[in-house]
Amino acid sequence: MAKGVMIVAEQRDGALRKVSFEVASAARKLADQLGDEVSAILLGSGVEGIAGELGKYGVDKVYVCDDAAFEPYTTDAYAQAITKVVKEKDPAILLLGASVLGKDLSSRLVGSLATGLASDCTDIKIEDGKMVAVRPMYAGKCYGEIVVSGSPQMASLRPNVFAAAENAKAGAVEKVDAALDASKLKTKVLEVQKDESGKVDLTEANIIVSGGRGMKGPEGYGILEELASVLGGTVGASRAAVDAGWRPVTDQVGQTGKTVSPNLYIACGISGALQHMAGMSSSKYIVAINKDSEAPIFTKADYGVVDDLFAVVPELTKECKKLLG
Amino acid sequence: MNIVALVKQVPDTEAQIRVKPDGSGIDDSGIKWVMNPYDEFGVEEALKLKEKAGGDVTIVSVGPARCVEAIRTALAMGADKGIHIDDPTLNNADAYTTANALAAAIKGIPYDVIFCGQRAIDDDSGQVGSILAELLDLPQLTIITKLDIEGTTAKAVKPIEGAQLLIESSLPCVITAQKGLNEPRYASLPGVMKAKKKPLEVKDAAALGITADAKAQVAKTTAPPSRPPGKIIDGADAAEKAAQVAKLLREEAKVI
């Protein structure tokens, strides 16, 4: 009988990622409702030392698979090992972070475990002893409540949505031998090219300053970069700006880009096409700066400024600098 | 080279999505249907590979009769033939069932590379490519922005948070396309004419020897939470308005 809540913890370069603490905290809540334990699987090379940190966020037990083949991440190695551990430990619920690698891994596990996955969820609860996962569909134009009939019931959780809450548990570490079949490893990471700018990914940013067609060209983004830097935020863009070649595709927010949920989203010169608003409407606070008072973005904004963004943004940067001293 | 590209037909990005009053799904009346934008990148990459290495491109799609339009669009772009999996038991199927149907159809044809979009913009699940890869016991390269295939080796660039990975895989493999991979071509008028004569096979679940086996169901669909109406900031000039916004963000919203 499947029992307990298990999470897959994600680490990068020997440090646990924030999303892992968010997932652990969400798992703790579910487990408390079910009266069960939370376990975690942590894969990597030389990661035993960080496993205990998961205990701080409510994990009772951490299974550590330590093998050079787990650094860096490959789908083959991770899916093979996790499938084995999950089949052995038989959790009722399996949660992962919906990071880029979490998405890659979780969808592969659907095949290897022959179960269902609610991906990129924004809420999760227990109803009648079963997991019910809430997730945006159509980039947030509607929401679906998902129930999984396979076992384990799997969900991946959108980064930045679930709070990482300290709730100390044992976090007992147990080493597990993954017994990898190397003949099944068909992919290899040749190179990891780090972005040295220190820019936080849009999906994990707390503050996003985003620019659209109203920026008039790539050089206009300088003032957004300045505001973002004062606020400790990340610059995003609308599809119009990306398609015009003003910003890289990794900056795009919307239905064919990234769906984001920061604490603060500042939309500058963005009219608010449906596909854009779908991607950012779960932001906690939205500021819109646009000359056109009729722009649809104002229907979603908590604070709307009808004015020329090239006049407002530098002033806003100045004011924020003052406040943040 | 035997190349397969998967396509899904989805509502256009500008479509209003209305939830049915009983929460059983979305009201799809009046919706304009298009090929999933991420699948367009997959089809384009398939065609580029065919131009480079030779061979042919087979389009495979699961969905009701209307999906023929998406397959014909891909054929008009330059793909060679299509397989349409059309069965009422597979409409609105979950990712597992869909991947099973695709796997059954693809097992019956030769393949070296399988392309699909990294996700479909309707249910946003982003699962089918990976499940398919597992069911066919193939390696996967997901959410790829750059690809180079030489001989039986694929090298792909995959952006992750704060870094880019350069990954190598042996063929055959499944590759899921992300925006940035290429610029999809438009179907030319002669292409559209030719597409009408290209072979298109229709198969149902029985012909594939599969039955729907849903592992995840949408129990209820709801409209997104509505946002309370916001404030339009008054002020004599840009500086005054900016000062007010900064103050509100600090004191009311407490987000800076």
Coordinates of C-alpha atoms in Angstrom, one line a residue:
Chain A
M1 CA 0.0 0.0 0.0
A2 CA 1.5 3.2 -1.2
K3 CA 2.2 5.6 1.8
G4 CA 3.8 8.9 2.5
V5 CA 4.8 11.9 0.6
M6 CA 8.1 11.9 -1.3
I7 CA 9.9 14.8 -2.9
V8 CA 12.7 15.0 -5.4
A9 CA 15.2 17.6 -4.2
E10 CA 17.1 19.6 -6.8
Q11 CA 20.6 20.7 -6.2
R12 CA 23.0 22.6 -8.5
D13 CA 26.8 22.6 -7.9
G14 CA 26.3 21.1 -4.5
A15 CA 23.8 23.6 -3.2
L16 CA 20.1 22.8 -2.8
R17 CA 17.9 25.0 -4.9
K18 CA 15.2 27.2 -3.3
V19 CA 12.5 25.4 -5.1
S20 CA 13.4 22.3 -3.2
F21 CA 12.6 24.0 0.1
E22 CA 9.3 25.2 -1.3
V23 CA 8.4 21.7 -2.4
A24 CA 9.5 20.2 0.9
S25 CA 7.2 22.7 2.8
A26 CA 4.3 21.9 0.5
A27 CA 4.9 18.2 1.0
R28 CA 5.0 18.7 4.8
K29 CA 1.5 20.2 4.8
L30 CA 0.1 17.3 2.8
A31 CA 1.8 14.8 4.9
D32 CA 0.5 16.4 8.1
Q33 CA -3.1 16.2 6.7
L34 CA -2.5 12.5 5.9
G35 CA -0.7 11.8 9.1
D36 CA 2.3 10.5 7.1
E37 CA 6.0 11.1 6.7
V38 CA 7.9 13.2 4.2
S39 CA 10.9 11.7 2.5
A40 CA 13.2 13.1 -0.1
I41 CA 15.5 11.8 -2.8
L42 CA 18.6 13.7 -3.4
L43 CA 20.9 12.8 -6.3
G44 CA 24.4 14.2 -7.0
S45 CA 28.1 13.7 -6.5
G46 CA 29.3 14.5 -3.0
V47 CA 26.0 15.8 -1.8
E48 CA 25.5 13.8 1.4
G49 CA 26.6 16.9 3.4
I50 CA 23.7 19.1 2.3
A51 CA 21.0 16.4 2.6
G52 CA 20.3 17.3 6.2
E53 CA 19.2 20.8 5.3
L54 CA 16.0 19.4 4.0
G55 CA 15.1 18.5 7.5
K56 CA 14.7 22.2 8.3
Y57 CA 11.8 22.3 5.9
G58 CA 9.9 19.3 7.2
V59 CA 11.6 16.3 5.6
D60 CA 11.8 13.3 7.9
K61 CA 14.1 11.2 5.8
V62 CA 16.5 11.8 2.9
Y63 CA 17.6 9.1 0.5
V64 CA 20.9 10.1 -1.0
C65 CA 22.2 8.6 -4.2
D66 CA 25.8 9.7 -4.6
D67 CA 27.4 8.9 -7.9
A68 CA 29.6 10.8 -10.3
A69 CA 27.0 10.0 -13.0
F70 CA 24.6 12.4 -11.3
E71 CA 26.7 15.4 -11.9
P72 CA 25.7 17.2 -14.0
Y73 CA 22.1 16.3 -14.4
T74 CA 21.0 14.0 -17.3
T75 CA 17.5 12.7 -17.8
D76 CA 18.7 9.1 -18.3
A77 CA 20.6 8.8 -15.1
Y78 CA 18.2 10.7 -12.9
A79 CA 15.0 9.0 -14.3
Q80 CA 16.6 5.5 -14.0
A81 CA 17.7 6.0 -10.3
I82 CA 14.5 7.8 -9.2
T83 CA 12.3 5.2 -10.8
K84 CA 14.1 2.5 -8.9
V85 CA 13.9 4.3 -5.5
V86 CA 10.2 5.3 -6.0
K87 CA 9.2 1.7 -6.9
E88 CA 11.0 0.4 -3.8
K89 CA 9.7 3.0 -1.3
D90 CA 6.3 3.2 -2.9
P91 CA 5.2 6.7 -1.8
A92 CA 1.5 7.7 -2.3
I93 CA 2.5 11.2 -3.5
L94 CA 5.6 12.3 -5.4
L95 CA 6.3 16.0 -5.7
L96 CA 9.0 17.8 -7.7
G97 CA 9.8 21.5 -8.5
A98 CA 8.6 22.6 -11.9
S99 CA 12.1 24.0 -12.7
V100 CA 13.5 23.4 -16.2
L101 CA 15.1 20.2 -15.1
G102 CA 12.2 19.3 -12.9
K103 CA 9.9 19.5 -15.9
D104 CA 12.2 17.3 -17.9
L105 CA 12.5 14.7 -15.2
S106 CA 8.9 14.6 -13.9
S107 CA 7.4 14.0 -17.4
R108 CA 9.9 11.2 -18.0
L109 CA 8.8 9.6 -14.8
V110 CA 5.2 9.6 -16.0
G111 CA 6.3 7.0 -18.6
S112 CA 8.6 5.0 -16.4
L113 CA 6.2 4.8 -13.4
A114 CA 3.1 4.6 -15.6
T115 CA 1.3 7.2 -13.6
G116 CA -0.2 10.7 -13.9
L117 CA 1.4 14.1 -13.3
A118 CA -0.2 17.4 -12.6
S119 CA 2.5 19.8 -13.9
D120 CA 3.4 23.3 -12.9
C121 CA 0.8 23.5 -10.1
T122 CA 0.0 26.6 -8.1
D123 CA -1.9 24.9 -5.3
I124 CA -2.2 21.5 -3.9
K125 CA -4.4 19.9 -1.2
I126 CA -5.9 16.7 0.1
E127 CA -9.5 15.9 -0.4
D128 CA -10.9 12.5 0.8
G129 CA -7.4 11.2 1.2
K130 CA -6.5 12.0 -2.4
M131 CA -4.2 14.7 -3.8
V132 CA -6.0 17.5 -5.7
A133 CA -3.6 19.7 -7.6
V134 CA -4.6 23.1 -9.1
R135 CA -2.8 24.3 -12.2
P136 CA -3.2 27.1 -14.7
M137 CA -4.1 26.0 -18.2
Y138 CA -4.0 28.1 -21.4
A139 CA -1.2 30.0 -19.6
G140 CA -3.7 31.0 -16.8
K141 CA -6.7 31.8 -18.9
C142 CA -8.4 29.1 -16.9
Y143 CA -7.5 26.7 -14.1
G144 CA -7.8 22.9 -13.8
E145 CA -8.2 20.7 -10.7
I146 CA -6.3 17.5 -11.4
V147 CA -6.7 14.2 -9.7
V148 CA -4.2 11.4 -10.5
S149 CA -5.4 7.9 -10.7
G150 CA -2.0 6.2 -11.1
S151 CA 0.5 5.7 -8.3
P152 CA 2.3 7.6 -7.0
Q153 CA 0.1 10.7 -7.5
M154 CA 2.6 13.1 -9.0
A155 CA 2.7 16.8 -9.2
S156 CA 5.3 19.4 -10.1
L157 CA 5.1 22.7 -8.3
R158 CA 5.7 26.1 -9.9
P159 CA 8.7 27.8 -8.4
N160 CA 8.1 31.0 -6.4
V161 CA 4.4 30.2 -5.5
F162 CA 4.7 27.9 -2.5
A163 CA 6.3 29.4 0.6
A164 CA 9.4 27.8 2.0
A165 CA 8.4 27.4 5.7
E166 CA 10.8 26.2 8.3
N167 CA 9.4 23.3 10.2
A168 CA 12.2 21.2 11.7
K169 CA 12.1 17.5 11.3
A170 CA 14.8 14.8 11.6
G171 CA 16.1 14.9 8.1
A172 CA 17.8 11.6 8.7
V173 CA 20.1 10.7 5.9
E174 CA 20.2 7.2 4.3
K175 CA 22.5 6.3 1.5
V176 CA 20.9 4.4 -1.3
D177 CA 22.7 2.5 -4.1
A178 CA 21.2 3.5 -7.4
A179 CA 22.9 0.6 -9.2
L180 CA 22.9 2.5 -12.4
D181 CA 22.9 0.5 -15.6
A182 CA 25.4 2.5 -17.6
S183 CA 24.4 0.9 -20.9
K184 CA 21.1 2.8 -20.7
L185 CA 22.8 6.2 -20.4
K186 CA 22.6 7.6 -23.9
T187 CA 23.0 11.3 -23.3
K188 CA 25.9 13.3 -22.0
V189 CA 26.3 17.0 -21.0
L190 CA 29.3 18.3 -23.0
E191 CA 29.4 21.7 -21.5
V192 CA 27.7 23.9 -18.9
Q193 CA 27.8 27.5 -19.9
K194 CA 27.0 29.6 -16.9
D195 CA 25.3 33.0 -17.2
E196 CA 27.8 35.2 -15.3
S197 CA 25.5 38.2 -15.2
G198 CA 23.9 36.8 -12.1
K199 CA 20.4 37.5 -13.6
V200 CA 17.7 35.7 -11.8
D201 CA 15.5 33.6 -14.1
L202 CA 12.1 35.2 -14.7
T203 CA 10.3 32.1 -13.3
E204 CA 12.2 32.5 -10.0
A205 CA 12.3 36.3 -9.8
N206 CA 10.5 38.2 -7.0
I207 CA 10.4 41.4 -9.0
I208 CA 10.1 41.7 -12.8
V209 CA 10.3 44.9 -14.8
S210 CA 9.0 44.2 -18.2
G211 CA 8.9 46.2 -21.4
G212 CA 6.8 45.9 -24.6
R213 CA 6.4 47.6 -27.9
G214 CA 6.3 51.0 -26.1
M215 CA 10.0 50.7 -25.5
K216 CA 10.5 51.7 -29.1
G217 CA 13.7 49.7 -29.6
P218 CA 16.4 47.7 -27.8
E219 CA 18.1 50.8 -26.4
G220 CA 15.0 51.8 -24.5
Y221 CA 15.5 48.8 -22.1
G222 CA 18.4 50.6 -20.4
I223 CA 16.0 52.4 -18.1
L224 CA 14.3 49.1 -17.2
E225 CA 17.6 47.5 -16.4
E226 CA 18.4 50.5 -14.1
L227 CA 15.0 50.1 -12.3
A228 CA 15.4 46.4 -12.0
S229 CA 18.9 46.7 -10.6
V230 CA 17.7 49.1 -7.9
L231 CA 14.9 46.8 -7.0
G232 CA 16.9 43.6 -7.3
G233 CA 14.7 42.4 -10.1
T234 CA 14.9 40.9 -13.5
V235 CA 14.0 42.4 -16.9
G236 CA 11.3 40.7 -19.0
A237 CA 9.7 41.5 -22.3
S238 CA 6.5 41.0 -24.3
R239 CA 6.2 38.8 -27.4
A240 CA 6.2 42.0 -29.6
A241 CA 9.6 43.0 -28.2
V242 CA 11.1 39.6 -28.6
D243 CA 9.7 39.1 -32.1
A244 CA 11.2 42.4 -33.0
G245 CA 14.6 41.1 -31.9
W246 CA 14.9 43.7 -29.1
R247 CA 15.3 41.1 -26.4
P248 CA 16.3 37.4 -26.2
V249 CA 13.5 34.8 -26.3
T250 CA 14.5 33.7 -22.7
D251 CA 13.0 37.1 -21.6
Q252 CA 9.6 36.5 -23.0
V253 CA 6.6 36.5 -20.7
G254 CA 3.3 35.2 -21.9
Q255 CA 1.6 32.2 -23.4
T256 CA 4.4 31.3 -25.8
G257 CA 7.0 32.4 -23.3
K258 CA 7.3 32.1 -19.5
T259 CA 4.5 32.2 -17.1
V260 CA 5.6 34.1 -14.1
S261 CA 4.4 34.8 -10.6
P262 CA 6.6 37.4 -8.9
N263 CA 5.6 39.6 -6.0
L264 CA 5.8 42.6 -8.2
Y265 CA 5.4 42.9 -12.0
I266 CA 6.0 46.3 -13.5
A267 CA 4.7 46.4 -17.1
C268 CA 6.1 49.3 -19.1
G269 CA 4.8 50.1 -22.6
I270 CA 2.9 46.8 -22.7
S271 CA -0.7 47.1 -24.0
G272 CA -1.8 43.8 -22.5
A273 CA -2.5 41.3 -25.2
L274 CA -4.4 38.4 -23.9
Q275 CA -1.5 36.0 -24.4
H276 CA 0.8 38.4 -22.4
M277 CA -1.6 38.9 -19.5
A278 CA -2.2 35.1 -19.3
G279 CA 1.5 34.8 -18.5
M280 CA 1.7 37.4 -15.7
S281 CA -1.7 37.7 -14.1
S282 CA -0.8 35.5 -11.2
S283 CA 1.8 38.2 -10.1
K284 CA 0.9 39.4 -6.6
Y285 CA 1.1 43.1 -7.5
I286 CA 1.0 44.6 -11.0
V287 CA 2.0 48.1 -11.9
A288 CA 1.2 49.3 -15.5
I289 CA 2.9 52.3 -17.1
N290 CA 1.4 53.2 -20.4
K291 CA 0.5 56.4 -22.4
D292 CA -2.7 54.8 -23.6
S293 CA -5.4 55.0 -20.9
E294 CA -7.5 52.5 -22.8
A295 CA -4.7 49.8 -22.8
P296 CA -6.2 46.5 -21.5
I297 CA -3.2 46.1 -19.1
F298 CA -4.9 48.6 -16.8
T299 CA -7.7 46.1 -16.1
K300 CA -5.1 43.8 -14.4
A301 CA -3.0 46.5 -12.7
D302 CA -3.1 47.3 -9.0
Y303 CA -1.5 50.6 -9.7
G304 CA -1.8 52.2 -13.1
V305 CA 0.1 55.2 -14.4
V306 CA -1.2 56.8 -17.5
D307 CA 1.9 58.7 -18.8
D308 CA 5.0 58.4 -20.9
L309 CA 7.1 55.6 -19.5
F310 CA 10.3 57.3 -20.6
A311 CA 9.4 60.1 -18.1
V312 CA 8.0 57.9 -15.4
V313 CA 10.5 55.0 -15.2
P314 CA 13.6 57.1 -14.4
E315 CA 11.6 59.0 -11.8
L316 CA 10.4 55.7 -10.3
T317 CA 14.0 54.5 -10.2
K318 CA 15.0 57.7 -8.4
E319 CA 12.2 57.3 -5.8
C320 CA 12.9 53.7 -5.2
K321 CA 16.6 54.4 -4.7
K322 CA 15.6 57.0 -2.1
L323 CA 13.2 54.7 -0.3
L324 CA 15.6 51.7 -0.3
G325 CA 18.5 54.0 0.7
Chain B
M1 CA 16.8 10.0 -42.5
N2 CA 13.3 9.1 -41.2
I3 CA 12.0 12.1 -39.4
V4 CA 8.7 12.3 -37.4
A5 CA 7.2 15.5 -36.2
L6 CA 4.2 15.6 -33.8
V7 CA 1.6 18.3 -34.1
K8 CA -1.4 19.3 -31.9
Q9 CA -4.2 21.6 -32.8
V10 CA -4.8 24.2 -30.1
P11 CA -6.8 27.5 -29.7
D12 CA -5.1 30.5 -31.1
T13 CA -3.1 32.6 -28.5
E14 CA -5.5 35.4 -28.8
A15 CA -8.6 33.2 -28.2
Q16 CA -10.7 34.1 -25.2
I17 CA -11.1 30.9 -23.1
R18 CA -14.6 30.6 -21.5
V19 CA -15.2 27.9 -18.9
K20 CA -18.4 25.9 -19.2
P21 CA -20.8 26.8 -16.4
D22 CA -20.7 23.3 -15.0
G23 CA -16.9 23.3 -14.8
S24 CA -16.6 20.3 -17.1
G25 CA -14.1 22.0 -19.5
I26 CA -13.9 25.0 -21.8
D27 CA -16.5 26.1 -24.2
D28 CA -14.8 25.7 -27.6
S29 CA -17.5 27.3 -29.7
G30 CA -16.2 30.1 -31.9
I31 CA -12.5 29.3 -31.2
K32 CA -10.0 29.7 -33.9
W33 CA -7.8 26.6 -34.1
V34 CA -4.1 26.7 -35.1
M35 CA -1.1 24.4 -35.0
N36 CA 0.5 24.6 -31.5
P37 CA 3.2 27.3 -31.9
Y38 CA 5.9 25.1 -30.3
D39 CA 5.0 22.3 -32.7
E40 CA 5.7 24.7 -35.6
F41 CA 9.3 24.9 -34.4
G42 CA 9.4 21.1 -34.3
V43 CA 8.1 20.8 -37.9
E44 CA 10.4 23.5 -39.1
E45 CA 13.4 21.7 -37.6
A46 CA 12.2 18.5 -39.1
L47 CA 12.1 20.1 -42.5
K48 CA 15.5 21.7 -42.1
L49 CA 17.0 18.3 -41.2
K50 CA 15.4 16.7 -44.2
E51 CA 16.9 19.4 -46.4
K52 CA 20.3 18.7 -44.9
A53 CA 20.3 14.9 -44.6
G54 CA 17.6 13.8 -47.0
G55 CA 14.8 11.4 -46.1
D56 CA 11.2 12.2 -45.4
V57 CA 9.0 13.8 -42.7
T58 CA 6.0 12.1 -41.3
I59 CA 3.5 14.2 -39.3
V60 CA 1.6 12.5 -36.5
S61 CA -1.3 14.0 -34.6
V62 CA -4.0 12.9 -32.1
G63 CA -7.3 14.7 -32.1
P64 CA -10.8 15.0 -33.6
A65 CA -11.5 15.5 -37.3
R66 CA -10.7 19.2 -37.2
C67 CA -7.0 18.4 -36.5
V68 CA -6.6 17.5 -40.2
E69 CA -6.1 21.2 -40.8
A70 CA -3.0 21.2 -38.5
I71 CA -1.6 18.2 -40.3
R72 CA -2.3 19.7 -43.8
T73 CA -0.6 22.9 -42.6
A74 CA 2.5 20.9 -41.8
L75 CA 2.3 19.0 -45.1
A76 CA 1.9 22.4 -46.9
M77 CA 5.1 23.6 -45.1
G78 CA 6.9 20.6 -46.8
A79 CA 6.3 17.4 -44.8
D80 CA 5.7 14.3 -46.8
K81 CA 2.9 12.4 -45.2
G82 CA 0.6 12.3 -42.2
I83 CA -0.9 10.0 -39.7
H84 CA -4.1 11.2 -38.0
I85 CA -5.1 9.3 -34.9
D86 CA -8.8 10.0 -34.5
D87 CA -10.9 8.2 -32.0
P88 CA -13.6 9.7 -29.7
T89 CA -12.1 7.8 -26.7
L90 CA -8.9 9.8 -27.2
N91 CA -10.4 13.3 -27.3
N92 CA -9.2 15.4 -24.4
A93 CA -7.0 12.4 -23.4
D94 CA -4.4 12.9 -20.7
A95 CA -0.7 13.0 -21.6
Y96 CA -0.1 9.3 -20.8
T97 CA -2.9 8.1 -23.0
T98 CA -1.9 10.5 -25.8
A99 CA 1.8 9.4 -25.6
N100 CA 0.6 5.7 -25.7
A101 CA -1.4 6.3 -28.9
L102 CA 1.5 8.2 -30.5
A103 CA 4.0 5.4 -29.5
A104 CA 1.7 2.8 -31.0
A105 CA 1.5 4.7 -34.3
I106 CA 5.2 5.5 -34.4
K107 CA 6.3 1.9 -33.6
G108 CA 4.8 1.0 -37.0
I109 CA 7.0 3.3 -39.0
P110 CA 10.8 3.8 -39.3
Y111 CA 12.2 6.7 -37.3
D112 CA 15.6 8.3 -36.5
V113 CA 14.4 11.5 -34.9
I114 CA 11.1 12.5 -33.4
F115 CA 10.3 16.2 -33.0
C116 CA 7.5 17.9 -31.0
G117 CA 6.8 21.1 -29.3
Q118 CA 8.1 21.5 -25.7
R119 CA 4.5 21.9 -24.6
A120 CA 1.1 22.6 -26.1
I121 CA -0.3 26.0 -25.2
D122 CA -3.7 24.6 -24.3
D123 CA -3.2 22.3 -21.4
D124 CA 0.4 23.5 -20.9
S125 CA 1.4 20.0 -19.6
G126 CA 4.7 19.6 -21.4
Q127 CA 4.7 15.9 -20.9
V128 CA 4.0 14.0 -24.1
G129 CA 7.4 14.2 -25.7
S130 CA 9.1 12.7 -22.6
I131 CA 6.5 10.0 -22.0
L132 CA 6.8 9.0 -25.6
A133 CA 10.6 8.8 -25.3
E134 CA 10.3 6.6 -22.3
L135 CA 7.7 4.3 -24.0
L136 CA 9.9 4.0 -27.0
D137 CA 13.0 3.6 -24.8
L138 CA 14.7 6.6 -26.5
P139 CA 16.8 9.4 -25.0
Q140 CA 15.2 12.8 -24.9
L141 CA 16.5 16.3 -25.5
T142 CA 13.8 18.7 -24.1
I143 CA 13.2 22.5 -24.4
I144 CA 15.9 22.9 -27.0
T145 CA 16.9 26.2 -28.6
K146 CA 19.7 25.0 -30.9
L147 CA 20.3 21.7 -32.6
D148 CA 23.0 20.1 -34.7
I149 CA 22.6 16.6 -36.1
E150 CA 25.6 14.9 -37.7
G151 CA 25.4 11.3 -38.6
T152 CA 23.9 9.5 -35.6
T153 CA 24.6 12.1 -33.1
A154 CA 22.5 15.1 -32.0
K155 CA 24.0 18.1 -30.1
A156 CA 21.5 20.4 -28.5
V157 CA 21.5 23.6 -26.4
K158 CA 19.1 23.6 -23.5
P159 CA 18.7 26.8 -21.4
I160 CA 18.1 26.2 -17.7
E161 CA 17.9 28.7 -14.9
G162 CA 21.2 30.7 -15.0
A163 CA 23.0 28.5 -17.5
Q164 CA 22.9 26.7 -20.8
L165 CA 23.7 23.0 -21.3
L166 CA 25.2 21.6 -24.4
I167 CA 23.9 18.0 -24.5
E168 CA 24.9 15.2 -26.8
S169 CA 22.6 12.2 -27.6
S170 CA 22.7 9.3 -29.8
L171 CA 20.0 8.8 -32.4
P172 CA 17.2 7.8 -32.5
C173 CA 15.9 10.3 -29.9
V174 CA 13.0 12.6 -29.1
I175 CA 13.6 16.4 -29.3
T176 CA 11.2 18.9 -27.9
A177 CA 11.4 22.4 -29.5
Q178 CA 11.5 25.7 -27.6
K179 CA 11.0 29.1 -29.1
G180 CA 14.3 30.4 -30.5
L181 CA 15.2 27.1 -32.2
N182 CA 14.3 28.5 -35.6
E183 CA 11.9 30.7 -37.6
P184 CA 9.0 28.5 -38.9
R185 CA 8.4 29.0 -42.7
Y186 CA 5.0 29.8 -44.0
A187 CA 3.2 27.4 -46.3
S188 CA 3.4 28.6 -49.9
L189 CA 0.4 28.5 -52.1
P190 CA 1.9 25.7 -54.3
G191 CA 2.7 24.0 -51.0
V192 CA -0.9 24.2 -50.0
M193 CA -2.0 22.7 -53.3
K194 CA 0.5 19.9 -53.1
A195 CA -0.5 19.1 -49.5
K196 CA -3.9 18.1 -50.6
K197 CA -2.5 15.2 -52.6
K198 CA 0.0 14.0 -49.9
P199 CA -0.9 10.7 -48.2
L200 CA -2.8 11.0 -44.9
E201 CA -3.7 7.9 -43.0
V202 CA -6.4 7.9 -40.4
K203 CA -6.2 5.4 -37.5
D204 CA -8.4 4.7 -34.6
A205 CA -7.6 3.2 -31.2
A206 CA -8.5 -0.3 -32.3
A207 CA -6.3 -0.1 -35.3
L208 CA -3.4 0.9 -33.0
G209 CA -4.3 -1.8 -30.5
I210 CA -4.6 0.7 -27.6
T211 CA -7.3 1.7 -25.1
A212 CA -7.5 5.0 -23.3
D213 CA -5.9 4.6 -19.9
A214 CA -6.1 8.1 -18.2
K215 CA -3.7 8.5 -15.3
A216 CA -4.5 12.2 -14.6
Q217 CA -7.9 13.8 -15.1
V218 CA -9.1 17.4 -15.0
A219 CA -11.8 17.0 -12.4
K220 CA -13.0 20.6 -12.7
T221 CA -12.1 23.6 -14.7
T222 CA -12.5 27.1 -13.2
A223 CA -12.1 30.7 -14.4
P224 CA -8.9 32.3 -13.1
P225 CA -9.3 34.2 -9.8
S226 CA -10.4 37.7 -10.6
R227 CA -8.3 40.7 -9.6
P228 CA -9.8 43.5 -7.6
P229 CA -10.0 46.7 -9.6
G230 CA -6.8 48.8 -9.3
K231 CA -6.0 52.4 -8.8
I232 CA -5.1 54.9 -11.5
I233 CA -2.5 57.1 -9.9
D234 CA -3.2 60.9 -10.1
G235 CA -0.4 63.4 -10.2
A236 CA 0.6 66.7 -11.9
D237 CA 3.6 65.1 -13.7
A238 CA 5.6 61.9 -14.1
A239 CA 7.7 62.6 -11.1
E240 CA 4.7 63.0 -8.8
K241 CA 3.1 59.8 -10.1
A242 CA 6.3 57.9 -9.7
A243 CA 6.7 59.1 -6.2
Q244 CA 3.2 57.9 -5.3
V245 CA 3.8 54.5 -6.9
A246 CA 7.0 54.0 -5.0
K247 CA 5.3 54.9 -1.8
L248 CA 2.4 52.5 -2.4
L249 CA 4.7 49.7 -3.3
R250 CA 6.6 50.3 -0.1
E251 CA 3.8 51.0 2.4
E252 CA 0.7 49.4 1.0
A253 CA 1.8 46.5 -1.1
K254 CA 5.1 46.0 0.9
V255 CA 6.8 44.4 -2.0
I256 CA 9.9 46.7 -2.2

